mmCIF file of C-alpha atoms and ligand atoms in Angstrom:
data_model
loop_
_atom_site.group_PDB
_atom_site.id
_atom_site.type_symbol
_atom_site.label_atom_id
_atom_site.label_comp_id
_atom_site.label_asym_id
_atom_site.label_seq_id
_atom_site.Cartn_x
_atom_site.Cartn_y
_atom_site.Cartn_z
ATOM 1 C CA UNK A 1 19.393 6.996 6.414
ATOM 2 C CA UNK A 2 20.873 5.382 3.429
ATOM 3 C CA UNK A 3 19.811 2.205 1.672
ATOM 4 C CA UNK A 4 21.699 -1.066 1.728
ATOM 5 C CA UNK A 5 23.242 -1.809 -1.630
ATOM 6 C CA UNK A 6 22.156 -5.053 -3.259
ATOM 7 C CA UNK A 7 25.362 -6.332 -4.801
ATOM 8 C CA UNK A 8 24.292 -8.043 -8.029
ATOM 9 C CA UNK A 9 27.849 -8.450 -9.184
ATOM 10 C CA UNK A 10 28.839 -10.414 -6.075
ATOM 11 C CA UNK A 11 25.674 -12.528 -6.209
ATOM 12 C CA UNK A 12 26.279 -13.257 -9.897
ATOM 13 C CA UNK A 13 29.784 -14.395 -9.051
ATOM 14 C CA UNK A 14 28.401 -16.831 -6.487
ATOM 15 C CA UNK A 15 25.964 -18.256 -9.034
ATOM 16 C CA UNK A 16 28.767 -18.611 -11.549
ATOM 17 C CA UNK A 17 30.768 -20.652 -9.042
ATOM 18 C CA UNK A 18 27.788 -22.980 -8.580
ATOM 19 C CA UNK A 19 27.317 -23.327 -12.324
ATOM 20 C CA UNK A 20 31.025 -23.982 -12.797
ATOM 21 C CA UNK A 21 30.945 -26.865 -10.310
ATOM 22 C CA UNK A 22 27.972 -28.394 -12.102
ATOM 23 C CA UNK A 23 29.614 -27.968 -15.491
ATOM 24 C CA UNK A 24 32.587 -29.937 -14.206
ATOM 25 C CA UNK A 25 30.280 -32.764 -13.149
ATOM 26 C CA UNK A 26 28.579 -32.745 -16.527
ATOM 27 C CA UNK A 27 31.907 -32.907 -18.299
ATOM 28 C CA UNK A 28 32.666 -36.122 -16.435
ATOM 29 C CA UNK A 29 29.538 -37.499 -18.047
ATOM 30 C CA UNK A 30 30.786 -36.376 -21.441
ATOM 31 C CA UNK A 31 28.527 -33.354 -21.824
ATOM 32 C CA UNK A 32 29.887 -29.854 -22.361
ATOM 33 C CA UNK A 33 27.104 -27.265 -22.219
ATOM 34 C CA UNK A 34 27.192 -24.953 -25.220
ATOM 35 C CA UNK A 35 25.630 -21.552 -25.876
ATOM 36 C CA UNK A 36 25.371 -19.956 -29.305
ATOM 37 C CA UNK A 37 24.651 -16.258 -29.476
ATOM 38 C CA UNK A 38 23.634 -14.617 -32.723
ATOM 39 C CA UNK A 39 24.386 -10.931 -33.075
ATOM 40 C CA UNK A 40 22.941 -9.132 -36.078
ATOM 41 C CA UNK A 41 24.348 -5.711 -36.894
ATOM 42 C CA UNK A 42 26.687 -3.374 -35.061
ATOM 43 C CA UNK A 43 24.832 -1.981 -32.056
ATOM 44 C CA UNK A 44 27.636 -1.068 -29.620
ATOM 45 C CA UNK A 45 25.705 -2.018 -26.465
ATOM 46 C CA UNK A 46 24.726 -5.394 -27.949
ATOM 47 C CA UNK A 47 28.315 -6.052 -28.979
ATOM 48 C CA UNK A 48 29.509 -5.464 -25.460
ATOM 49 C CA UNK A 49 26.764 -7.586 -23.830
ATOM 50 C CA UNK A 50 27.394 -10.444 -26.225
ATOM 51 C CA UNK A 51 31.114 -10.321 -25.564
ATOM 52 C CA UNK A 52 30.459 -10.483 -21.807
ATOM 53 C CA UNK A 53 28.117 -13.454 -22.267
ATOM 54 C CA UNK A 54 30.742 -15.389 -24.203
ATOM 55 C CA UNK A 55 33.364 -14.603 -21.563
ATOM 56 C CA UNK A 56 31.006 -15.798 -18.810
ATOM 57 C CA UNK A 57 30.626 -19.129 -20.610
ATOM 58 C CA UNK A 58 34.376 -19.523 -20.855
ATOM 59 C CA UNK A 59 34.802 -18.769 -17.176
ATOM 60 C CA UNK A 60 32.433 -21.551 -16.128
ATOM 61 C CA UNK A 61 33.824 -24.039 -18.639
ATOM 62 C CA UNK A 62 31.010 -23.965 -21.172
ATOM 63 C CA UNK A 63 31.405 -23.838 -24.915
ATOM 64 C CA UNK A 64 30.245 -20.644 -26.522
ATOM 65 C CA UNK A 65 30.236 -19.039 -29.908
ATOM 66 C CA UNK A 66 29.151 -15.660 -31.139
ATOM 67 C CA UNK A 67 27.747 -15.705 -34.642
ATOM 68 C CA UNK A 68 28.042 -12.243 -36.118
ATOM 69 C CA UNK A 69 25.781 -11.381 -39.004
ATOM 70 C CA UNK A 70 25.658 -8.234 -41.130
ATOM 71 C CA UNK A 71 23.099 -5.503 -40.462
ATOM 72 C CA UNK A 72 21.780 -6.271 -43.977
ATOM 73 C CA UNK A 73 21.111 -9.957 -43.163
ATOM 74 C CA UNK A 74 17.729 -11.065 -44.486
ATOM 75 C CA UNK A 75 15.074 -12.702 -42.353
ATOM 76 C CA UNK A 76 15.559 -15.921 -44.351
ATOM 77 C CA UNK A 77 19.291 -15.951 -43.688
ATOM 78 C CA UNK A 78 18.760 -15.439 -39.970
ATOM 79 C CA UNK A 79 16.069 -18.119 -39.901
ATOM 80 C CA UNK A 80 18.417 -20.539 -41.635
ATOM 81 C CA UNK A 81 21.073 -19.893 -39.003
ATOM 82 C CA UNK A 82 18.601 -20.468 -36.153
ATOM 83 C CA UNK A 83 17.455 -23.678 -37.822
ATOM 84 C CA UNK A 84 21.039 -24.894 -38.165
ATOM 85 C CA UNK A 85 21.610 -24.306 -34.442
ATOM 86 C CA UNK A 86 18.323 -26.048 -33.600
ATOM 87 C CA UNK A 87 19.720 -29.149 -35.325
ATOM 88 C CA UNK A 88 23.241 -28.984 -33.884
ATOM 89 C CA UNK A 89 23.491 -31.475 -30.987
ATOM 90 C CA UNK A 90 26.439 -29.608 -29.446
ATOM 91 C CA UNK A 91 24.368 -26.441 -29.065
ATOM 92 C CA UNK A 92 22.153 -26.468 -25.983
ATOM 93 C CA UNK A 93 21.258 -22.801 -25.775
ATOM 94 C CA UNK A 94 20.402 -20.372 -28.569
ATOM 95 C CA UNK A 95 20.140 -16.642 -28.015
ATOM 96 C CA UNK A 96 19.426 -14.019 -30.648
ATOM 97 C CA UNK A 97 20.567 -10.753 -29.099
ATOM 98 C CA UNK A 98 17.888 -8.070 -29.295
ATOM 99 C CA UNK A 99 17.256 -5.635 -30.809
ATOM 100 C CA UNK A 100 17.532 -7.029 -34.328
ATOM 101 C CA UNK A 101 17.278 -4.772 -37.410
ATOM 102 C CA UNK A 102 13.797 -3.434 -38.234
ATOM 103 C CA UNK A 103 13.499 -5.279 -41.550
ATOM 104 C CA UNK A 104 13.444 -8.595 -39.660
ATOM 105 C CA UNK A 105 10.321 -9.662 -37.779
ATOM 106 C CA UNK A 106 11.421 -10.381 -34.227
ATOM 107 C CA UNK A 107 8.411 -12.606 -33.573
ATOM 108 C CA UNK A 108 9.187 -14.854 -36.522
ATOM 109 C CA UNK A 109 12.753 -15.332 -35.297
ATOM 110 C CA UNK A 110 11.812 -16.038 -31.673
ATOM 111 C CA UNK A 111 9.157 -18.508 -32.812
ATOM 112 C CA UNK A 112 11.782 -20.351 -34.847
ATOM 113 C CA UNK A 113 14.050 -21.115 -31.891
ATOM 114 C CA UNK A 114 13.509 -24.638 -30.562
ATOM 115 C CA UNK A 115 11.731 -24.158 -27.200
ATOM 116 C CA UNK A 116 14.117 -26.702 -25.644
ATOM 117 C CA UNK A 117 17.060 -24.431 -26.558
ATOM 118 C CA UNK A 118 15.362 -21.126 -25.824
ATOM 119 C CA UNK A 119 17.548 -20.084 -22.882
ATOM 120 C CA UNK A 120 16.131 -16.534 -23.030
ATOM 121 C CA UNK A 121 12.672 -17.891 -22.258
ATOM 122 C CA UNK A 122 11.186 -15.733 -25.022
ATOM 123 C CA UNK A 123 9.462 -18.447 -27.098
ATOM 124 C CA UNK A 124 5.648 -18.474 -26.693
ATOM 125 C CA UNK A 125 5.823 -22.057 -25.410
ATOM 126 C CA UNK A 126 8.106 -21.024 -22.558
ATOM 127 C CA UNK A 127 6.141 -17.840 -21.921
ATOM 128 C CA UNK A 128 2.943 -19.894 -21.721
ATOM 129 C CA UNK A 129 4.532 -22.431 -19.407
ATOM 130 C CA UNK A 130 5.689 -19.646 -17.143
ATOM 131 C CA UNK A 131 2.138 -18.222 -17.058
ATOM 132 C CA UNK A 132 0.695 -21.501 -15.796
ATOM 133 C CA UNK A 133 3.656 -22.257 -13.553
ATOM 134 C CA UNK A 134 5.016 -25.361 -15.303
ATOM 135 C CA UNK A 135 8.346 -26.390 -13.877
ATOM 136 C CA UNK A 136 10.165 -27.157 -17.116
ATOM 137 C CA UNK A 137 9.914 -23.659 -18.616
ATOM 138 C CA UNK A 138 13.012 -21.570 -19.218
ATOM 139 C CA UNK A 139 12.402 -18.424 -17.231
ATOM 140 C CA UNK A 140 13.636 -15.183 -18.784
ATOM 141 C CA UNK A 141 17.018 -14.194 -17.386
ATOM 142 C CA UNK A 142 16.436 -10.620 -16.252
ATOM 143 C CA UNK A 143 13.184 -11.266 -14.334
ATOM 144 C CA UNK A 144 14.766 -14.337 -12.762
ATOM 145 C CA UNK A 145 17.668 -12.185 -11.633
ATOM 146 C CA UNK A 146 15.268 -9.571 -10.247
ATOM 147 C CA UNK A 147 13.468 -12.115 -8.044
ATOM 148 C CA UNK A 148 16.759 -13.597 -6.858
ATOM 149 C CA UNK A 149 18.046 -10.164 -5.812
ATOM 150 C CA UNK A 150 14.847 -9.380 -3.908
ATOM 151 C CA UNK A 151 15.182 -12.659 -2.010
ATOM 152 C CA UNK A 152 18.804 -11.837 -1.293
ATOM 153 C CA UNK A 153 17.629 -8.894 0.840
ATOM 154 C CA UNK A 154 15.770 -11.349 3.061
ATOM 155 C CA UNK A 155 12.421 -9.946 1.963
ATOM 156 C CA UNK A 156 9.592 -12.457 2.045
ATOM 157 C CA UNK A 157 7.555 -11.576 -1.035
ATOM 158 C CA UNK A 158 4.421 -13.274 0.241
ATOM 159 C CA UNK A 159 1.607 -10.744 0.548
ATOM 160 C CA UNK A 160 3.863 -7.798 -0.257
ATOM 161 C CA UNK A 161 2.935 -5.150 -2.777
ATOM 162 C CA UNK A 162 5.309 -5.333 -5.732
ATOM 163 C CA UNK A 163 4.977 -2.517 -8.240
ATOM 164 C CA UNK A 164 6.548 -3.073 -11.648
ATOM 165 C CA UNK A 165 7.031 -0.016 -13.848
ATOM 166 C CA UNK A 166 7.281 -1.183 -17.454
ATOM 167 C CA UNK A 167 5.414 -3.840 -19.410
ATOM 168 C CA UNK A 168 7.870 -5.153 -21.983
ATOM 169 C CA UNK A 169 7.788 -8.787 -23.004
ATOM 170 C CA UNK A 170 11.413 -9.160 -21.911
ATOM 171 C CA UNK A 171 11.203 -7.634 -18.436
ATOM 172 C CA UNK A 172 8.017 -5.996 -17.144
ATOM 173 C CA UNK A 173 5.453 -8.649 -18.045
ATOM 174 C CA UNK A 174 7.487 -11.721 -17.067
ATOM 175 C CA UNK A 175 8.803 -10.035 -13.898
ATOM 176 C CA UNK A 176 5.222 -9.446 -12.771
ATOM 177 C CA UNK A 177 4.367 -13.108 -13.408
ATOM 178 C CA UNK A 178 7.350 -14.332 -11.383
ATOM 179 C CA UNK A 179 6.535 -11.957 -8.522
ATOM 180 C CA UNK A 180 2.975 -13.236 -8.562
ATOM 181 C CA UNK A 181 4.311 -16.772 -8.355
ATOM 182 C CA UNK A 182 6.134 -15.676 -5.174
ATOM 183 C CA UNK A 183 2.724 -14.647 -3.771
ATOM 184 C CA UNK A 184 3.277 -10.913 -4.033
ATOM 185 C CA UNK A 185 0.390 -8.614 -4.863
ATOM 186 C CA UNK A 186 1.504 -7.191 -8.176
ATOM 187 C CA UNK A 187 0.680 -3.886 -9.847
ATOM 188 C CA UNK A 188 2.013 -3.273 -13.350
ATOM 189 C CA UNK A 189 2.415 0.381 -14.328
ATOM 190 C CA UNK A 190 3.460 1.824 -17.672
ATOM 191 C CA UNK A 191 3.657 4.998 -19.740
ATOM 192 C CA UNK A 192 -0.136 5.441 -19.788
ATOM 193 C CA UNK A 193 -0.579 4.993 -16.046
ATOM 194 C CA UNK A 194 -2.173 8.008 -14.377
ATOM 195 C CA UNK A 195 -0.963 8.977 -10.908
ATOM 196 C CA UNK A 196 2.126 6.831 -11.279
ATOM 197 C CA UNK A 197 3.737 8.327 -8.187
ATOM 198 C CA UNK A 198 0.736 7.548 -6.034
ATOM 199 C CA UNK A 199 1.009 3.891 -7.006
ATOM 200 C CA UNK A 200 4.772 3.497 -6.783
ATOM 201 C CA UNK A 201 4.665 5.096 -3.325
ATOM 202 C CA UNK A 202 2.516 2.201 -2.147
ATOM 203 C CA UNK A 203 5.154 -0.345 -3.137
ATOM 204 C CA UNK A 204 6.991 -2.575 -0.716
ATOM 205 C CA UNK A 205 9.080 -3.623 -3.698
ATOM 206 C CA UNK A 206 9.570 -1.371 -6.705
ATOM 207 C CA UNK A 207 10.921 -2.770 -9.968
ATOM 208 C CA UNK A 208 11.874 -0.084 -12.486
ATOM 209 C CA UNK A 209 12.044 -1.344 -16.063
ATOM 210 C CA UNK A 210 11.130 1.614 -18.239
ATOM 211 C CA UNK A 211 14.350 2.350 -20.084
ATOM 212 C CA UNK A 212 14.421 6.059 -19.211
ATOM 213 C CA UNK A 213 17.440 7.395 -17.368
ATOM 214 C CA UNK A 214 16.744 8.599 -13.821
ATOM 215 C CA UNK A 215 12.982 8.632 -14.280
ATOM 216 C CA UNK A 216 12.256 7.275 -10.809
ATOM 217 C CA UNK A 217 13.131 10.125 -8.484
ATOM 218 C CA UNK A 218 12.779 10.322 -4.718
ATOM 219 C CA UNK A 219 9.151 11.460 -4.922
ATOM 220 C CA UNK A 220 8.158 8.058 -6.393
ATOM 221 C CA UNK A 221 9.461 6.100 -3.409
ATOM 222 C CA UNK A 222 8.365 5.673 0.198
ATOM 223 C CA UNK A 223 10.768 4.952 3.053
ATOM 224 C CA UNK A 224 11.617 1.278 3.473
ATOM 225 C CA UNK A 225 11.013 0.195 -0.129
ATOM 226 C CA UNK A 226 13.206 -2.399 -1.843
ATOM 227 C CA UNK A 227 14.155 -0.815 -5.177
ATOM 228 C CA UNK A 228 15.314 -2.920 -8.123
ATOM 229 C CA UNK A 229 16.636 -0.945 -11.076
ATOM 230 C CA UNK A 230 16.557 -2.837 -14.365
ATOM 231 C CA UNK A 231 17.498 0.152 -16.525
ATOM 232 C CA UNK A 232 20.792 0.267 -18.367
ATOM 233 C CA UNK A 233 20.802 3.636 -20.092
ATOM 234 C CA UNK A 234 23.912 5.083 -21.658
ATOM 235 C CA UNK A 235 23.778 8.839 -21.116
ATOM 236 C CA UNK A 236 25.608 11.480 -23.148
ATOM 237 C CA UNK A 237 28.707 11.455 -20.997
ATOM 238 C CA UNK A 238 29.027 7.754 -21.838
ATOM 239 C CA UNK A 239 28.105 6.789 -18.292
ATOM 240 C CA UNK A 240 25.762 3.868 -17.671
ATOM 241 C CA UNK A 241 22.813 4.812 -15.458
ATOM 242 C CA UNK A 242 19.621 3.155 -14.339
ATOM 243 C CA UNK A 243 15.961 4.146 -14.480
ATOM 244 C CA UNK A 244 16.266 5.181 -10.854
ATOM 245 C CA UNK A 245 17.891 8.357 -9.600
ATOM 246 C CA UNK A 246 20.257 6.427 -7.399
ATOM 247 C CA UNK A 247 21.708 9.329 -5.406
ATOM 248 C CA UNK A 248 18.298 10.573 -4.307
ATOM 249 C CA UNK A 249 16.396 7.308 -3.990
ATOM 250 C CA UNK A 250 19.124 5.591 -1.996
ATOM 251 C CA UNK A 251 18.443 8.132 0.766
ATOM 252 C CA UNK A 252 14.921 6.734 1.141
ATOM 253 C CA UNK A 253 14.834 3.076 0.073
ATOM 254 C CA UNK A 254 15.719 0.229 2.423
ATOM 255 C CA UNK A 255 17.654 -1.646 -0.288
ATOM 256 C CA UNK A 256 18.652 -0.635 -3.805
ATOM 257 C CA UNK A 257 20.482 -2.155 -6.768
ATOM 258 C CA UNK A 258 23.245 -0.073 -8.328
ATOM 259 C CA UNK A 259 23.789 0.400 -12.062
ATOM 260 C CA UNK A 260 26.181 -0.975 -13.112
ATOM 261 C CA UNK A 261 26.672 -3.919 -10.780
ATOM 262 C CA UNK A 262 23.031 -4.746 -10.035
ATOM 263 C CA UNK A 263 20.610 -6.521 -12.339
ATOM 264 C CA UNK A 264 22.898 -6.616 -15.412
ATOM 265 C CA UNK A 265 25.365 -9.207 -14.092
ATOM 266 C CA UNK A 266 22.413 -11.242 -12.781
ATOM 267 C CA UNK A 267 20.893 -11.416 -16.269
ATOM 268 C CA UNK A 268 24.104 -12.997 -17.464
ATOM 269 C CA UNK A 269 24.354 -15.372 -14.490
ATOM 270 C CA UNK A 270 20.806 -16.608 -15.087
ATOM 271 C CA UNK A 271 21.646 -17.197 -18.730
ATOM 272 C CA UNK A 272 24.354 -19.597 -17.572
ATOM 273 C CA UNK A 273 21.871 -21.370 -15.288
ATOM 274 C CA UNK A 274 19.405 -21.742 -18.156
ATOM 275 C CA UNK A 275 22.102 -23.038 -20.494
ATOM 276 C CA UNK A 276 23.194 -25.566 -17.883
ATOM 277 C CA UNK A 277 19.576 -26.671 -17.459
ATOM 278 C CA UNK A 278 19.184 -26.956 -21.226
ATOM 279 C CA UNK A 279 22.247 -29.193 -21.512
ATOM 280 C CA UNK A 280 21.028 -31.399 -18.669
ATOM 281 C CA UNK A 281 17.523 -31.680 -20.076
ATOM 282 C CA UNK A 282 18.651 -32.390 -23.621
ATOM 283 C CA UNK A 283 20.933 -35.173 -22.350
ATOM 284 C CA UNK A 284 18.371 -36.505 -19.882
ATOM 285 C CA UNK A 285 20.508 -35.719 -16.820
ATOM 286 C CA UNK A 286 18.624 -34.670 -13.687
HETATM 287 N N1 LIG B 1 17.975 -11.906 -26.581
HETATM 288 N N2 LIG B 1 18.530 -9.764 -25.949
HETATM 289 C C1 LIG B 1 18.317 -11.025 -25.617
HETATM 290 N N3 LIG B 1 18.404 -11.477 -24.337
HETATM 291 C C2 LIG B 1 18.749 -10.616 -23.343
HETATM 292 O O1 LIG B 1 18.787 -11.034 -22.083
HETATM 293 C C3 LIG B 1 19.028 -9.281 -23.668
HETATM 294 N N4 LIG B 1 19.445 -8.350 -22.737
HETATM 295 C C4 LIG B 1 19.005 -6.954 -22.877
HETATM 296 C C5 LIG B 1 19.308 -6.529 -24.306
HETATM 297 N N5 LIG B 1 19.030 -7.552 -25.295
HETATM 298 C C6 LIG B 1 18.880 -8.867 -24.992
HETATM 299 C C7 LIG B 1 20.623 -8.381 -22.090
HETATM 300 O O2 LIG B 1 21.345 -9.362 -22.040
HETATM 301 C C8 LIG B 1 19.843 -6.238 -21.852
HETATM 302 N N6 LIG B 1 20.867 -7.186 -21.475
HETATM 303 C C9 LIG B 1 21.946 -6.904 -20.610
HETATM 304 C C10 LIG B 1 22.837 -7.900 -20.226
HETATM 305 C C11 LIG B 1 23.895 -7.634 -19.380
HETATM 306 C C12 LIG B 1 24.096 -6.370 -18.899
HETATM 307 C C13 LIG B 1 23.219 -5.379 -19.257
HETATM 308 C C14 LIG B 1 22.162 -5.644 -20.112
HETATM 309 C C15 LIG B 1 25.262 -6.156 -18.005
HETATM 310 O O3 LIG B 1 26.003 -7.044 -17.749
HETATM 311 N N7 LIG B 1 25.485 -4.929 -17.480
HETATM 312 C C16 LIG B 1 26.571 -4.678 -16.576
HETATM 313 C C17 LIG B 1 27.698 -3.880 -17.148
HETATM 314 C C18 LIG B 1 27.408 -3.160 -18.404
HETATM 315 C C19 LIG B 1 28.517 -2.297 -18.929
HETATM 316 O O4 LIG B 1 29.426 -1.954 -18.188
HETATM 317 O O5 LIG B 1 28.424 -1.967 -20.130
HETATM 318 C C20 LIG B 1 26.023 -4.018 -15.320
HETATM 319 O O6 LIG B 1 26.733 -4.026 -14.330
HETATM 320 O O7 LIG B 1 24.893 -3.531 -15.365
#
């Protein structure tokens, strides 16, 4: 038996078509949604993600700019740039690509982004709103994509056991909150979890977000599990692989996301949705 592939790339394309149609409507009302991405330093992976995000915007008719800043940029300089974008009425979404250099305090930067333009959903205001289920929060893109892909399999999350491996602020923690909102029973595992395999084997839905290539092997998964692989690890050969050992696990799981072509494109599609929402909200369009 071999798992059904969850095609994130195709689903992302569908979402982009929907966003594109809405952008066209907004343009008729004189609003062009705009995303500004700040990239500090020269991390090759970040450069490629940022480039893809700008291209996505173009494809759906949004304005986008990538603001490149030197690795040596000071915290004050970065803050000033964020503040300028906060004030710019043509900018609806602001994203500071992570990671940023160690000499800059990530928290200070995220806190400086206007919550109404925080299309990553990383600002404490949006995180708090997500916790209490307020409707007007920007939900973080990757977790939003994860939930969408699970639903795409036809799985009703209600009452199911979702096991999330990883507890980062960007993926693990918010993904568990969104799964909880879908009425799943959620277990969050991490590097200090004892008997990890015993827990992941009880999952109806397994979300791997650890950032370690091929860590989830077949002995972590029971037959019939929906497996969502959030990992994007570049291995020595230059190949991009997930946190899940795809070859082995796809023999056991009922559904599985590939890497590439799974969660990654969904992260970018959800960013477009959030930017669209930001433009509508800022201009008071429902
Ligand atoms: N601020 N920083 C901020 N927001 C984010 O949401 C991110 N993230 C993560 C890194 N830093 C961030 C991303 O955008 C990871 N990430 C991301 C986005 C897109 C893809 C992967 C990671 C992606 O599109 N991956 C494709 C192809 C990748 C390739 O070929 O290089 C895939 O199919 O998985």
